[in-house]
Tab-separated table of C-alpha atoms in Angstrom:
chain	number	residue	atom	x	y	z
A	157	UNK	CA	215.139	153.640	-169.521
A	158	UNK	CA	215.797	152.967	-165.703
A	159	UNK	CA	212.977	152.873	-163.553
A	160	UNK	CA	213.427	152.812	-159.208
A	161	UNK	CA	210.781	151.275	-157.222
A	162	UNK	CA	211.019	151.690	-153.421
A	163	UNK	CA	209.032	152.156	-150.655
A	164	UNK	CA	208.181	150.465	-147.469
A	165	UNK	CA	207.516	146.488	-146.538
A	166	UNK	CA	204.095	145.604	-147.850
A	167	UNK	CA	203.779	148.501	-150.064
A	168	UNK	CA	203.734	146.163	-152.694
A	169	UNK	CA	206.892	147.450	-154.819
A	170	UNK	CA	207.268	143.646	-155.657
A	171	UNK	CA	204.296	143.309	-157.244
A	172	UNK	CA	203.799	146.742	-159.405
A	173	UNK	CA	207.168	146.213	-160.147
A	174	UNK	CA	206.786	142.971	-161.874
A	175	UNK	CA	204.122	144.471	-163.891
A	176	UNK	CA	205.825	147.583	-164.917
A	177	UNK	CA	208.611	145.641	-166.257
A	178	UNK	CA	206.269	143.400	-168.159
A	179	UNK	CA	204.547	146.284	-169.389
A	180	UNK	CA	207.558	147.998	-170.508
A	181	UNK	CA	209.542	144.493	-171.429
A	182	UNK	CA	212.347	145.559	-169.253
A	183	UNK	CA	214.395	143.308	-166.975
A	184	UNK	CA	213.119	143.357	-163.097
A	185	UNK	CA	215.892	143.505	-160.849
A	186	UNK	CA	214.836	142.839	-157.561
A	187	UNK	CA	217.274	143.594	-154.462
A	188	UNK	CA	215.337	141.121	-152.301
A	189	UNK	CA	216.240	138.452	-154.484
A	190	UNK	CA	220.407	139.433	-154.836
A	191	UNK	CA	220.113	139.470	-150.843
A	192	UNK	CA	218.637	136.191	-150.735
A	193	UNK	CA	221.109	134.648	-153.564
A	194	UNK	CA	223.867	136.164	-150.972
A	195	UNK	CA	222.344	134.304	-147.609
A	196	UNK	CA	221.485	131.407	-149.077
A	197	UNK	CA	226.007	131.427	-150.572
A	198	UNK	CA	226.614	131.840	-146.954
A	199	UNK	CA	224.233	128.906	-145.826
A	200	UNK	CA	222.656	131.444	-143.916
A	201	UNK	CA	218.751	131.927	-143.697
A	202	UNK	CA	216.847	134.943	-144.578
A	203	UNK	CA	216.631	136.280	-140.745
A	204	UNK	CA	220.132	135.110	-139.380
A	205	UNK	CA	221.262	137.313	-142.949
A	206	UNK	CA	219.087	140.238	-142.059
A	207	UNK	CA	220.381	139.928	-138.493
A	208	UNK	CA	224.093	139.795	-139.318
A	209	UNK	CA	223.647	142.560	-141.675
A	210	UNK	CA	222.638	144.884	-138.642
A	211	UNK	CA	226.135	145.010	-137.595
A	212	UNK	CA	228.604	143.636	-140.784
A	213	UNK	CA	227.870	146.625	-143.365
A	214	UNK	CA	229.261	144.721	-145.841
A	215	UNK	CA	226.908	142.898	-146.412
A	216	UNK	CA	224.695	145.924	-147.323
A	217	UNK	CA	227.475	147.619	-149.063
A	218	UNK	CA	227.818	144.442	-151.602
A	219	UNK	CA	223.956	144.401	-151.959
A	220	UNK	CA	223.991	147.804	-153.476
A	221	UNK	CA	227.261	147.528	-155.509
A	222	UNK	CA	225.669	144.799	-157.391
A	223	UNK	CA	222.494	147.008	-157.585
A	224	UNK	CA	224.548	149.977	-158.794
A	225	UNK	CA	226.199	148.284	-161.103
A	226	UNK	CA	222.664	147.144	-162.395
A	227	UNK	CA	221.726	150.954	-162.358
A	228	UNK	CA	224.886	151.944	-164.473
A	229	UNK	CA	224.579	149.411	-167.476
A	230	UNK	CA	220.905	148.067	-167.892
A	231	UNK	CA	217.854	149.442	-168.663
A	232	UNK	CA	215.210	148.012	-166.579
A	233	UNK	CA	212.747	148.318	-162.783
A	234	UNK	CA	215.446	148.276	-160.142
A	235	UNK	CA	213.427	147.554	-157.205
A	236	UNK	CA	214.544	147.978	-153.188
A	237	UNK	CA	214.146	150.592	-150.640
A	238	UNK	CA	217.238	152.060	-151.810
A	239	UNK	CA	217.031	151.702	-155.740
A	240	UNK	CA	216.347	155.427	-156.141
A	241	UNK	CA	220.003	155.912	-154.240
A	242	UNK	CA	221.945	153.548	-156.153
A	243	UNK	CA	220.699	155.214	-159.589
A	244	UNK	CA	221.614	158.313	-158.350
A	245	UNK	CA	225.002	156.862	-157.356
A	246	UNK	CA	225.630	155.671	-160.908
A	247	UNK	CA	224.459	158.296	-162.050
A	248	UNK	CA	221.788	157.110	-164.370
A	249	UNK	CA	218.688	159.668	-165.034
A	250	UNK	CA	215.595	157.820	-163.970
A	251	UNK	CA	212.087	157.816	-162.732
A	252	UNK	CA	212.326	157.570	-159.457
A	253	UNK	CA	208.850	155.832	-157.436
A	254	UNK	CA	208.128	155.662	-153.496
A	255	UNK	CA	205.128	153.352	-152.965
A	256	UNK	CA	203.219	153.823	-149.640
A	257	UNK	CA	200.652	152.337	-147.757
A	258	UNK	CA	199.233	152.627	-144.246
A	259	UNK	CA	201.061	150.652	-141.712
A	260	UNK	CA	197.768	148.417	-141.312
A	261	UNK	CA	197.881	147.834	-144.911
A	262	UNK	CA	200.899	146.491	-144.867
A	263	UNK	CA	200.749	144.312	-142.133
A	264	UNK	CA	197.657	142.424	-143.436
A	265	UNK	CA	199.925	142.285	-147.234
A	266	UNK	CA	202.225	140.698	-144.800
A	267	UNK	CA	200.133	138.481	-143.444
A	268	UNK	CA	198.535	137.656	-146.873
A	269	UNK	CA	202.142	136.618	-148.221
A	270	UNK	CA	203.829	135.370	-145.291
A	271	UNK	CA	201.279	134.057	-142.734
A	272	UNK	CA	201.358	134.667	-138.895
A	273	UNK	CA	198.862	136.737	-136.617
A	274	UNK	CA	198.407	140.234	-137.799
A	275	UNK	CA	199.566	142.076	-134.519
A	276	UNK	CA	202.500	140.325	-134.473
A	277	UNK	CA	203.687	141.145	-137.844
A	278	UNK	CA	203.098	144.614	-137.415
A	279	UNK	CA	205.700	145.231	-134.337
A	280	UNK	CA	208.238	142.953	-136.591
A	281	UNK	CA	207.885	145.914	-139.400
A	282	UNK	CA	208.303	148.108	-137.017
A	283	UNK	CA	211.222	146.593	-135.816
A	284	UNK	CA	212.743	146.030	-139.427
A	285	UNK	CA	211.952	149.400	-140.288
A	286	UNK	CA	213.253	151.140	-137.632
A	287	UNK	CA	216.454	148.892	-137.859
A	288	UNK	CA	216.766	149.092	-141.713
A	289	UNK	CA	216.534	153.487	-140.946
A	290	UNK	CA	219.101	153.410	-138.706
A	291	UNK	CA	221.397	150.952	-140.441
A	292	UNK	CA	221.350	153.301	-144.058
A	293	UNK	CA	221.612	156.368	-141.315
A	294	UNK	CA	224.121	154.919	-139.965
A	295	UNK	CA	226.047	153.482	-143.798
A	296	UNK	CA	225.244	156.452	-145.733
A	297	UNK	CA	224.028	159.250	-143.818
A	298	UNK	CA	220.712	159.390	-145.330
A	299	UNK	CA	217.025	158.835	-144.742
A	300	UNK	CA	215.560	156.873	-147.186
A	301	UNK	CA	212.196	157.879	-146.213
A	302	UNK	CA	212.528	161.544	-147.808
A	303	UNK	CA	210.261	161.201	-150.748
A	304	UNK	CA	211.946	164.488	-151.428
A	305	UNK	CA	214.544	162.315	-154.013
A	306	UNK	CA	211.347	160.966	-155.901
A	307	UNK	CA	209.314	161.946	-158.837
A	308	UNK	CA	206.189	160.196	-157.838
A	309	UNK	CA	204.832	158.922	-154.775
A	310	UNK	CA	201.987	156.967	-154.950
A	311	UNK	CA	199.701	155.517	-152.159
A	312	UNK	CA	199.160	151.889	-153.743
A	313	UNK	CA	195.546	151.847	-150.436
A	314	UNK	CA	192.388	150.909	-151.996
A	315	UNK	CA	194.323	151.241	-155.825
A	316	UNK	CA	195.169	148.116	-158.068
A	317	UNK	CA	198.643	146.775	-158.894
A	318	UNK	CA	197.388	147.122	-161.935
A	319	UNK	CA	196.558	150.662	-161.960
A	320	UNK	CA	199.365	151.897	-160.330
A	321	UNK	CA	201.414	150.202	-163.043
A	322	UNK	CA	199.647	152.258	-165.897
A	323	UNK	CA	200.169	155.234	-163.967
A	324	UNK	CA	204.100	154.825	-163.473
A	325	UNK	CA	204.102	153.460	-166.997
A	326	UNK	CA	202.787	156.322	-168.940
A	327	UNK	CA	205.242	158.523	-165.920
A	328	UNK	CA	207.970	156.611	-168.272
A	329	UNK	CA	206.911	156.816	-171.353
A	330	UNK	CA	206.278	160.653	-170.656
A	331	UNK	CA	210.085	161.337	-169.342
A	332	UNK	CA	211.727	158.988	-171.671
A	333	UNK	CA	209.832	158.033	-174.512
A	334	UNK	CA	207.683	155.340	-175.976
């Protein structure tokens, strides 16, 4: 069972992610955490990483081989805006989940986890979004916004981690099996 969880910053993918795999006792692999393993190698931080990886695509490109090797021998949550792609390129079957939130919603997430003045969060996702878009435009020709490539796309405003857990969870256990 392979299960993608993408969507935007502060859509909470982290967090409903977690719980599906508990739910489910699958592995949780998260691509924010193989990015940070690969900044912190490089005795870079998280930002002078993210900022480097605007214009050296390999650093993207050995994010997602790691993540499609993930897709193409475990069963687990692969987690990261571009999980859904990298099952598809290992050709796994999966069920494949965009989480979405207004932007204001995700800003005060942000906020919650991070700290820092609401406004000025907001215009940096803005800024990480629209570089992020252009950077996988630019890598693999695609939008990774088109919820077109996913099975469900859930709104995770005014709905519980916890609820939108059970929902993808019985979404699982409906394609695949208990």
């Amino acid at each position: 069972m392979l299960i993608t969880i993408s969507g935007l910053p502060g859509s909470g993918k982290t967090t409903v992610a977690r719980l599906v795999a508990e739910q489910l006792g699958l592995e949780h692999v998260y691509a924010g955490d193989i990015f940070r393993r690969q900044a912190a190698a490089r005795g870079l931080s998280l930002e002078e990483y993210a900022r480097r990886a605007e214009t050296d695509h390999s650093i993207d490109r050995a994010l997602d081989e790691q993540m499609r090797a993930r897709a193409a021998q475990d069963e687990a949550v692969l987690e990261g805006r571009l999980a859904a792609f990298m099952a598809d390129a290992a050709g796994r079957r999966a069920l494949k989940v965009f989480l979405d939130a207004p932007e204001s919603v995700r800003a005060e997430r942000i906020v919650a986890r991070e700290g820092g003045a609401a406004e000025a969060r907001l215009q940096e996702t803005q800024a990480r979004e629209a570089s992020d878009a252009r950077r996988y435009q630019e890598i693999y020709g695609f939008d990774y916004h088109d919820r077109g490539r996913y099975d469900l796309v859930l709104s995770t405003d005014g709905r519980s981690p916890e609820e939108l857990a059970r929902e993808i969870v019985a979404a699982a256990r409906a394609r695949f099996g208990p």
